[in-house]
Every structure is written in structure tokens, then in C-alpha cells.
């Protein structure tokens, strides 16, 4: 089963309504003002996330795993979820099935200053599986580790520190569930869900949830159920080396800041070079040239909308392409924005085409599909021509991201 945005929208809405029904009225809750230190940390993390391809890949894996945090800190669940509860060493865990979502609500009576992570050693590792150091991140209450085998096999391990100041809920989409099993990891109860997953090379996705001490764990892999169980059953918990963790965290923050500084320097250089490069690349097109390019782009989208689909030639679900065609039939808006397109050419090989064929031989247009309900409604289309006097021809088209 491919986890689509529509599926998430369907079930997230149901979960949202239940959570919201338990909350006090907005005017009864005083507005919280975050500290300047917290705001600075969040701005730095957001900047890092926007610029990290590894973070985007992690999020894609988590989406395929169908594990997602439903509610973050500050919400008490004891009066909400009463279907099944069991006690870990420290953490209270309450589970409930909401339609096709299995939720795990975590809480603890221990104050945050008295909680701590433990280090984990994996004594069983599938053949070829290695940790991706670039996929590791750690904050004061959250850690993530990522493993790959180079052949499409992945493992993801998330850890959340639970305290009296931090209780939250995690959900697993259980539609197309193949199996569910309860077993012990040490003395703690674990829940393992196996689902069909068409985005996985193995056709399945396995999620395991459990707790230990002050930590809630979520493990995901697209390997077999047997392998997943063997991995989590061969975990050893070790004393937490706070100083080593702090040093690693500070090194990562320094690396992220250096990358951000480098990005900003590159952006400043690009802005300095922009006037000269705009002229060199011939991006100041006449209205007639732009209209001619838009006409070619309109014809391209018309042909896509009317094309007969061959499922054997598609790399996406047939239903997705059919939906895309329906949106296109309702029309597209196309415009040329030289300033917006400049950065796209600057950071791509398109400038090599211009260098080879001369100024004014490549144009990118911004495309908006008003009927679209997801990322496919925001796109770019690239057209080229042999020289500045020739007619435009289609080169490529894709999401504007």
C-alpha cells in the first residue's frame, strides 16, 4: 500500500478531532511566550532542515513507515485513551485503535531534569547494513539513527525522552496490515506491526514500538518481520555518555552552521553576479518570445492531459497519473519570472546549454495547476531553441521544489 497524502489527510483529520475535543477553550489557555534562546535554536534547526537533503530523505522513510507524531508536548492523555494500558519501567503507555491508526500515548511522573537517554548497541546487524552517520541527529529530548545496506534495505530508530514535562502520542497507520504481534524486549512489552508497502523494495514495512527506562522507541525497517524481531531482541542498553553525546551534538551544530554560512555566502555571490549573468544568458526576453514559449508549454500540457496511459511504462501509480491528467484538463497558468528562474539556472546544468548555443536559447516557465491538491500543482517547464531566432521546443518538466 502506498501511503498517499490523501490517506494521511483522511485519518489525521479523525485523530485531530478527537484530540481537539479534549482541549480547553482557547481563551482559557494563556498564550505561551517562548524564550529568545528557544527561538534562536528553532530558527537554526529550521534552516538546517530546509537545506539538508539527508533530512528530506529521513522524512520520506518515516512517511513510508507510517509512523508519525500526532501530538507533541503539553497534552495529557489519561482521560482520553482507556482501551489498553501497560506499565513500563518508568513510562506509562496507553494504546488505542482509531479507525486505521494504532496510537501510543506516553507519559511519565519523572521530571525532565531527572530523565536521561541510554546508549544502545545493536548486537545483531543484517548483512551489509551500515549506519549512515549523516542520518544521525540528536537533540535534548530526541534522537534518530539511520541504517542502509546499499540495496534498498533501510532501518530507522527514533528515541524520545519522556517526562512529566513531555508526554505525547505516536501513531502507526495499520491499513493493509499483514500481522500484529506482542512480545517482550527485555522486560518491556513491544508491539510489532507488519504492513504491505508498495514503496518498499521488499513489499512490506515493519514497525516496532516499545519503551525502556525514560525512553520511548520506534523502530522501522523494510526487511522481513523475522529480521526486524531479531534486531530489536538483540539490543543492549548501555550507560549514557552525556559528555560524548554533547560533543557529538555540538559538532553537528557547528557543521550545520558552517553549511548554512557557506550557503549564505554562495547566495550573496549569486546576487552579486546576477546582473551580468542575466545579460550573458539572455534572460531578458521580449514579450513576443515569452508568449511563444508559453504557447508551446500550453500545447505540451494539452498533450499530456490527452495522452493514452500505458501502465507498463509508468514509474508512478496509474491512478496518480490519471488524477494529474484530470487536473491538467481544467487548465494551467503559465508565466515567466526572470528573477525566480535565475537561481534555477544558476544551480543547474542548464547554463551549459546556454553556453553552447548562445544567449536566449533556454527559458524556464513557472506553471501553476489550479485544480491540483498537492505538490504537483507547482511546477516548472524548460524549453530550448537552437538559436535566438529559432522556435521553442520542449526539454523537460518537473515539480518546482
Short mmCIF file of C-alpha atoms in Angstrom, two decimals:
data_model
loop_
_atom_site.label_atom_id
_atom_site.label_comp_id
_atom_site.label_asym_id
_atom_site.label_seq_id
_atom_site.Cartn_x
_atom_site.Cartn_y
_atom_site.Cartn_z
CA UNK A 1 0.00 0.00 0.00
CA UNK A 2 1.40 3.35 -0.95
CA UNK A 3 0.92 5.95 1.78
CA UNK A 4 -0.58 8.91 -0.06
CA UNK A 5 -1.28 12.44 1.13
CA UNK A 6 -4.98 11.71 0.73
CA UNK A 7 -4.72 8.75 3.14
CA UNK A 8 -2.92 10.86 5.73
CA UNK A 9 -5.47 13.65 5.34
CA UNK A 10 -8.31 11.15 5.85
CA UNK A 11 -7.07 9.68 9.10
CA UNK A 12 -5.20 12.66 10.54
CA UNK A 13 -8.44 14.62 10.49
CA UNK A 14 -10.22 11.97 12.54
CA UNK A 15 -7.38 11.90 15.08
CA UNK A 16 -7.26 15.70 15.19
CA UNK A 17 -10.97 15.99 16.04
CA UNK A 18 -10.62 13.60 18.96
CA UNK A 19 -7.59 15.45 20.38
CA UNK A 20 -9.21 18.85 19.97
CA UNK A 21 -12.41 17.74 21.70
CA UNK A 22 -10.41 17.15 24.90
CA UNK A 23 -8.70 20.54 24.96
CA UNK A 24 -9.90 23.63 26.89
CA UNK A 25 -11.27 26.65 25.06
CA UNK A 26 -8.58 28.86 23.55
CA UNK A 27 -9.42 31.86 25.74
CA UNK A 28 -8.88 29.68 28.83
CA UNK A 29 -5.28 28.94 27.91
CA UNK A 30 -2.73 31.75 28.41
CA UNK A 31 -0.52 32.47 25.42
CA UNK A 32 2.92 30.97 25.89
CA UNK A 33 5.91 33.14 25.09
CA UNK A 34 9.00 31.19 24.12
CA UNK A 35 12.41 32.38 25.24
CA UNK A 36 14.73 34.14 22.81
CA UNK A 37 17.17 31.26 23.25
CA UNK A 38 14.50 28.77 22.20
CA UNK A 39 13.52 30.88 19.18
CA UNK A 40 17.15 31.05 18.05
CA UNK A 41 17.51 27.28 18.35
CA UNK A 42 14.32 26.68 16.37
CA UNK A 43 15.39 29.09 13.62
CA UNK A 44 18.72 27.29 13.35
CA UNK A 45 17.04 23.88 13.18
CA UNK A 46 14.56 25.06 10.56
CA UNK A 47 17.37 26.48 8.47
CA UNK A 48 19.24 23.18 8.74
CA UNK A 49 16.16 21.18 7.76
CA UNK A 50 15.46 23.29 4.68
CA UNK A 51 18.98 22.78 3.39
CA UNK A 52 19.66 19.14 4.29
CA UNK A 53 18.92 16.51 1.64
CA UNK A 54 19.52 13.85 4.30
CA UNK A 55 16.72 15.27 6.44
CA UNK A 56 14.37 15.16 3.45
CA UNK A 57 15.31 11.52 2.87
CA UNK A 58 14.71 10.68 6.53
CA UNK A 59 11.25 12.20 6.33
CA UNK A 60 10.49 10.13 3.23
CA UNK A 61 11.48 6.95 5.05
CA UNK A 62 9.37 7.90 8.09
CA UNK A 63 6.39 8.53 5.83
CA UNK A 64 6.79 5.11 4.23
CA UNK A 65 6.94 3.61 7.71
CA UNK A 66 3.58 5.22 8.50
CA UNK A 67 4.87 6.30 11.93
CA UNK A 68 4.11 9.88 12.83
CA UNK A 69 3.89 12.04 15.94
CA UNK A 70 0.26 13.05 16.42
CA UNK A 71 0.54 15.38 19.42
CA UNK A 72 3.66 16.93 20.91
CA UNK A 73 4.38 18.13 24.44
CA UNK A 74 1.86 19.52 26.85
CA UNK A 75 -1.23 17.30 26.29
CA UNK A 76 -2.41 14.81 28.94
CA UNK A 77 -3.98 11.62 27.57
CA UNK A 78 -5.00 9.74 30.71
CA UNK A 79 -8.66 10.70 30.38
CA UNK A 80 -8.75 10.11 26.62
CA UNK A 81 -7.32 6.68 25.87
CA UNK A 82 -8.69 3.89 28.04
CA UNK A 83 -8.75 0.86 25.78
CA UNK A 84 -5.50 -0.82 26.84
CA UNK A 85 -2.69 0.26 29.16
CA UNK A 86 0.51 -1.33 30.40
CA UNK A 87 3.28 -0.13 32.66
CA UNK A 88 6.92 0.05 31.57
CA UNK A 89 9.83 0.52 33.92
CA UNK A 90 9.09 4.27 34.16
CA UNK A 91 6.81 5.27 31.31
CA UNK A 92 3.05 4.79 31.20
CA UNK A 93 1.89 3.67 27.76
CA UNK A 94 -1.74 3.79 26.69
CA UNK A 95 -2.74 2.34 23.32
CA UNK A 96 -5.92 2.75 21.33
CA UNK A 97 -7.05 1.84 17.84
CA UNK A 98 -8.57 4.77 15.96
CA UNK A 99 -10.03 3.51 12.69
CA UNK A 100 -6.85 2.52 10.78
CA UNK A 101 -4.46 4.16 13.24
CA UNK A 102 -2.88 2.48 16.26
CA UNK A 103 -1.84 5.17 18.73
CA UNK A 104 0.68 5.02 21.58
CA UNK A 105 0.34 7.74 24.25
CA UNK A 106 3.38 8.10 26.52
CA UNK A 107 3.59 9.84 29.91
CA UNK A 108 5.86 9.74 32.95
CA UNK A 109 5.80 11.15 36.50
CA UNK A 110 9.55 11.84 36.39
CA UNK A 111 10.68 15.44 35.94
CA UNK A 112 12.73 16.19 32.84
CA UNK A 113 15.87 17.07 34.83
CA UNK A 114 15.87 13.53 36.25
CA UNK A 115 15.46 11.70 32.93
CA UNK A 116 18.20 10.60 30.57
CA UNK A 117 18.84 8.58 27.44
CA UNK A 118 20.69 5.29 27.45
CA UNK A 119 23.10 4.28 24.73
CA UNK A 120 22.10 1.37 22.50
CA UNK A 121 24.30 -1.29 20.99
CA UNK A 122 22.86 -3.46 18.21
CA UNK A 123 24.36 -6.91 18.67
CA UNK A 124 22.66 -8.24 15.54
CA UNK A 125 23.01 -6.36 12.27
CA UNK A 126 21.75 -7.77 8.91
CA UNK A 127 24.44 -8.45 6.34
CA UNK A 128 25.59 -5.31 4.54
CA UNK A 129 23.65 -2.96 6.83
CA UNK A 130 25.71 0.02 7.96
CA UNK A 131 24.88 3.16 9.89
CA UNK A 132 24.62 6.34 7.85
CA UNK A 133 26.37 8.89 10.05
CA UNK A 134 24.84 11.73 8.08
CA UNK A 135 21.42 10.37 9.01
CA UNK A 136 22.08 10.76 12.75
CA UNK A 137 20.74 13.66 14.75
CA UNK A 138 20.23 14.27 18.44
CA UNK A 139 18.51 16.97 20.46
CA UNK A 140 17.98 17.15 24.20
CA UNK A 141 14.80 15.02 24.04
CA UNK A 142 15.00 13.22 20.69
CA UNK A 143 17.43 11.06 18.70
CA UNK A 144 17.34 9.48 15.27
CA UNK A 145 19.60 6.83 13.69
CA UNK A 146 19.53 5.56 10.12
CA UNK A 147 21.00 2.42 8.55
CA UNK A 148 21.22 1.31 4.89
CA UNK A 149 22.57 -1.71 3.03
CA UNK A 150 23.04 -0.12 -0.40
CA UNK A 151 20.36 -2.33 -1.98
CA UNK A 152 17.25 -0.52 -0.79
CA UNK A 153 17.17 -2.06 2.67
CA UNK A 154 16.75 0.51 5.44
CA UNK A 155 16.43 0.68 9.21
CA UNK A 156 15.30 3.71 11.21
CA UNK A 157 15.42 4.08 15.01
CA UNK A 158 13.74 7.00 16.78
CA UNK A 159 14.09 7.65 20.51
CA UNK A 160 12.04 10.14 22.56
CA UNK A 161 12.79 11.12 26.13
CA UNK A 162 9.53 11.06 28.13
CA UNK A 163 9.00 13.08 31.30
CA UNK A 164 6.31 14.85 33.31
CA UNK A 165 7.02 17.87 31.09
CA UNK A 166 6.94 15.89 27.85
CA UNK A 167 4.14 13.45 27.09
CA UNK A 168 2.97 12.88 23.54
CA UNK A 169 1.41 10.39 21.15
CA UNK A 170 2.75 8.45 18.19
CA UNK A 171 0.56 6.74 15.60
CA UNK A 172 1.02 3.90 13.11
CA UNK A 173 -1.27 3.60 10.08
CA UNK A 174 -2.49 -0.01 10.12
CA UNK A 175 -4.39 -0.15 6.82
CA UNK A 176 -3.17 -3.14 4.78
CA UNK A 177 -1.82 -4.66 7.98
CA UNK A 178 -0.47 -8.17 7.47
CA UNK A 179 0.30 -9.07 11.09
CA UNK A 180 0.44 -7.69 14.62
CA UNK A 181 2.45 -9.27 17.42
CA UNK A 182 3.11 -8.52 21.09
CA UNK A 183 6.36 -9.72 22.69
CA UNK A 184 8.91 -8.68 25.30
CA UNK A 185 12.14 -6.80 24.68
CA UNK A 186 13.86 -7.47 27.97
CA UNK A 187 11.09 -6.81 30.50
CA UNK A 188 9.22 -4.25 28.37
CA UNK A 189 6.24 -5.03 26.15
CA UNK A 190 6.73 -4.37 22.43
CA UNK A 191 4.20 -4.10 19.63
CA UNK A 192 5.21 -5.08 16.10
CA UNK A 193 3.07 -4.18 13.07
CA UNK A 194 3.79 -5.57 9.58
CA UNK A 195 2.11 -3.81 6.64
CA UNK A 196 2.05 -4.11 2.90
CA UNK A 197 4.10 -1.23 1.50
CA UNK A 198 4.31 -0.79 -2.27
CA UNK A 199 7.05 1.85 -1.85
CA UNK A 200 9.36 -0.72 -0.26
CA UNK A 201 11.59 -2.98 -2.41
CA UNK A 202 10.51 -5.90 -0.24
CA UNK A 203 6.81 -5.01 -0.44
CA UNK A 204 6.42 -4.69 3.33
CA UNK A 205 7.19 -2.31 6.17
CA UNK A 206 7.71 -3.41 9.78
CA UNK A 207 7.26 -1.05 12.76
CA UNK A 208 8.14 -1.94 16.37
CA UNK A 209 7.21 0.24 19.37
CA UNK A 210 8.48 -0.23 22.94
CA UNK A 211 9.91 1.63 25.95
CA UNK A 212 12.91 1.29 28.24
CA UNK A 213 13.66 3.45 31.26
CA UNK A 214 12.84 7.06 30.36
CA UNK A 215 12.80 6.47 26.59
CA UNK A 216 10.13 5.52 24.04
CA UNK A 217 11.42 3.76 20.93
CA UNK A 218 10.11 3.41 17.37
CA UNK A 219 11.97 1.08 15.00
CA UNK A 220 11.19 0.74 11.29
CA UNK A 221 12.62 -1.46 8.57
CA UNK A 222 11.61 -2.76 5.16
CA UNK A 223 13.38 -6.05 5.87
CA UNK A 224 11.44 -9.14 6.89
CA UNK A 225 9.43 -9.46 10.09
CA UNK A 226 11.87 -12.12 11.31
CA UNK A 227 14.85 -9.84 10.75
CA UNK A 228 13.12 -6.92 12.49
CA UNK A 229 12.36 -9.01 15.55
CA UNK A 230 15.88 -10.42 15.68
CA UNK A 231 17.34 -6.90 15.54
CA UNK A 232 15.29 -5.45 18.42
CA UNK A 233 15.66 -8.57 20.58
CA UNK A 234 19.44 -8.28 20.37
CA UNK A 235 19.66 -4.71 21.69
CA UNK A 236 21.88 -3.95 24.70
CA UNK A 237 21.30 -0.83 26.79
CA UNK A 238 24.48 0.85 27.99
CA UNK A 239 25.16 3.76 30.37
CA UNK A 240 24.58 7.07 28.65
CA UNK A 241 27.75 9.04 27.92
CA UNK A 242 26.38 12.56 28.27
CA UNK A 243 29.70 14.25 27.52
CA UNK A 244 30.21 12.26 24.31
CA UNK A 245 26.64 12.99 23.24
CA UNK A 246 27.11 16.69 23.95
CA UNK A 247 30.34 16.76 21.96
CA UNK A 248 28.69 15.00 19.01
CA UNK A 249 25.69 17.33 19.17
CA UNK A 250 27.91 20.41 19.26
CA UNK A 251 29.97 19.08 16.35
CA UNK A 252 26.78 18.55 14.32
CA UNK A 253 25.53 22.04 15.16
CA UNK A 254 28.88 23.51 14.14
CA UNK A 255 28.77 21.55 10.88
CA UNK A 256 25.21 22.69 10.21
CA UNK A 257 26.14 26.30 10.95
CA UNK A 258 29.17 26.07 8.65
CA UNK A 259 26.94 24.69 5.89
CA UNK A 260 24.42 27.49 6.47
CA UNK A 261 27.20 30.10 6.38
CA UNK A 262 28.53 28.59 3.15
CA UNK A 263 25.04 28.64 1.65
CA UNK A 264 24.61 32.30 2.60
CA UNK A 265 27.98 33.22 1.09
CA UNK A 266 27.01 31.41 -2.11
CA UNK A 267 23.70 33.27 -2.16
CA UNK A 268 25.47 36.61 -1.73
CA UNK A 269 27.88 35.75 -4.56
CA UNK A 270 24.98 34.75 -6.79
CA UNK A 271 23.26 38.08 -6.15
CA UNK A 272 26.45 39.96 -6.99
CA UNK A 273 26.83 38.07 -10.26
CA UNK A 274 23.15 38.22 -11.17
CA UNK A 275 23.01 41.38 -13.35
CA UNK A 276 25.94 40.30 -15.50
CA UNK A 277 24.76 36.69 -15.80
CA UNK A 278 21.21 37.72 -16.71
CA UNK A 279 22.68 39.56 -19.70
CA UNK A 280 25.16 36.79 -20.51
CA UNK A 281 22.41 34.14 -20.52
CA UNK A 282 19.93 36.32 -22.40
CA UNK A 283 17.15 36.06 -19.85
CA UNK A 284 15.56 39.42 -20.68
CA UNK A 285 13.14 38.03 -23.27
CA UNK A 286 10.73 40.16 -25.26
CA UNK A 287 7.01 39.78 -24.68
CA UNK A 288 6.71 38.08 -28.07
CA UNK A 289 9.37 35.49 -27.16
CA UNK A 290 7.72 34.76 -23.81
CA UNK A 291 4.28 34.37 -25.39
CA UNK A 292 5.69 31.99 -28.00
CA UNK A 293 7.27 29.87 -25.23
CA UNK A 294 4.03 29.85 -23.21
CA UNK A 295 2.11 28.69 -26.28
CA UNK A 296 4.49 25.73 -26.69
CA UNK A 297 4.17 24.90 -22.98
CA UNK A 298 0.37 25.04 -23.16
CA UNK A 299 0.44 22.58 -26.06
CA UNK A 300 2.74 20.25 -24.07
CA UNK A 301 0.32 20.12 -21.15
CA UNK A 302 -2.61 19.59 -23.50
CA UNK A 303 -0.85 16.56 -24.99
CA UNK A 304 -0.06 15.21 -21.51
CA UNK A 305 -3.71 15.60 -20.50
CA UNK A 306 -4.93 13.73 -23.57
CA UNK A 307 -2.23 11.05 -23.72
CA UNK A 308 -3.24 7.38 -23.56
CA UNK A 309 -1.61 5.89 -20.48
CA UNK A 310 0.40 2.66 -20.62
CA UNK A 311 0.73 1.23 -17.08
CA UNK A 312 3.79 -0.80 -18.08
CA UNK A 313 5.65 2.38 -18.98
CA UNK A 314 4.78 4.34 -15.83
CA UNK A 315 7.04 4.71 -12.79
CA UNK A 316 4.13 6.04 -10.68
CA UNK A 317 0.71 4.64 -9.81
CA UNK A 318 -1.70 4.73 -12.76
CA UNK A 319 -4.34 6.38 -10.55
CA UNK A 320 -1.94 9.21 -9.73
CA UNK A 321 -1.26 9.90 -13.40
CA UNK A 322 -4.97 9.77 -14.21
CA UNK A 323 -5.62 12.29 -11.43
CA UNK A 324 -2.87 14.52 -12.82
CA UNK A 325 -4.45 14.41 -16.27
CA UNK A 326 -7.82 15.43 -14.84
CA UNK A 327 -6.23 18.45 -13.20
CA UNK A 328 -4.50 19.43 -16.45
CA UNK A 329 -7.77 19.26 -18.39
CA UNK A 330 -9.09 22.03 -16.14
CA UNK A 331 -6.31 24.35 -17.30
CA UNK A 332 -2.89 25.64 -16.29
CA UNK A 333 -1.48 29.09 -15.59
CA UNK A 334 1.97 29.77 -17.04
CA UNK A 335 4.19 32.80 -16.61
CA UNK A 336 7.80 33.89 -16.98
CA UNK A 337 9.59 35.35 -13.95
CA UNK A 338 13.22 36.10 -14.79
CA UNK A 339 14.27 36.72 -11.19
CA UNK A 340 12.68 33.49 -9.95
CA UNK A 341 14.11 31.38 -12.76
CA UNK A 342 17.64 32.79 -12.45
CA UNK A 343 18.54 30.73 -9.37
CA UNK A 344 17.26 27.56 -11.03
CA UNK A 345 19.56 28.04 -14.00
CA UNK A 346 22.44 29.16 -11.76
CA UNK A 347 22.31 25.89 -9.80
CA UNK A 348 21.78 23.52 -12.73
CA UNK A 349 23.45 22.32 -15.91
CA UNK A 350 21.09 24.50 -17.98
CA UNK A 351 23.76 27.18 -18.08
CA UNK A 352 25.98 24.73 -20.01
CA UNK A 353 23.30 24.52 -22.73
CA UNK A 354 23.19 28.32 -22.92
CA UNK A 355 26.98 28.48 -23.12
CA UNK A 356 26.93 26.01 -26.02
CA UNK A 357 24.04 27.50 -28.01
CA UNK A 358 24.24 31.17 -27.08
CA UNK A 359 22.20 33.71 -25.07
CA UNK A 360 18.43 33.45 -25.13
CA UNK A 361 18.30 29.76 -26.11
CA UNK A 362 16.81 28.40 -22.87
CA UNK A 363 13.77 29.54 -20.95
CA UNK A 364 12.09 28.20 -17.81
CA UNK A 365 8.44 28.96 -17.12
CA UNK A 366 6.58 28.79 -13.80
CA UNK A 367 3.48 26.60 -14.05
CA UNK A 368 0.51 26.60 -11.67
CA UNK A 369 -2.19 23.93 -11.94
CA UNK A 370 -5.13 25.48 -10.02
CA UNK A 371 -7.09 22.22 -9.68
CA UNK A 372 -4.19 20.30 -8.12
CA UNK A 373 -4.35 19.48 -4.42
CA UNK A 374 -0.72 18.50 -3.82
CA UNK A 375 2.84 19.39 -4.82
CA UNK A 376 2.16 18.56 -8.47
CA UNK A 377 0.29 21.84 -8.80
CA UNK A 378 3.53 23.84 -8.61
CA UNK A 379 5.93 23.12 -11.44
CA UNK A 380 8.50 24.41 -13.89
CA UNK A 381 8.81 23.63 -17.58
CA UNK A 382 12.00 24.15 -19.58
CA UNK A 383 12.09 24.98 -23.29
CA UNK A 384 15.09 25.39 -25.57
CA UNK A 385 15.88 26.52 -29.11
CA UNK A 386 18.90 26.13 -31.37
CA UNK A 387 19.46 29.87 -31.61
CA UNK A 388 17.80 33.12 -30.58
CA UNK A 389 15.71 33.18 -33.79
CA UNK A 390 14.50 29.56 -33.77
CA UNK A 391 11.22 28.19 -32.40
CA UNK A 392 10.93 26.88 -28.86
CA UNK A 393 10.87 23.11 -28.22
CA UNK A 394 10.08 21.17 -25.04
CA UNK A 395 13.08 19.98 -23.00
CA UNK A 396 11.88 18.86 -19.56
CA UNK A 397 9.16 19.36 -16.96
CA UNK A 398 9.03 18.70 -13.26
CA UNK A 399 7.97 19.84 -9.77
CA UNK A 400 9.02 23.30 -8.70
CA UNK A 401 10.84 22.40 -5.48
#
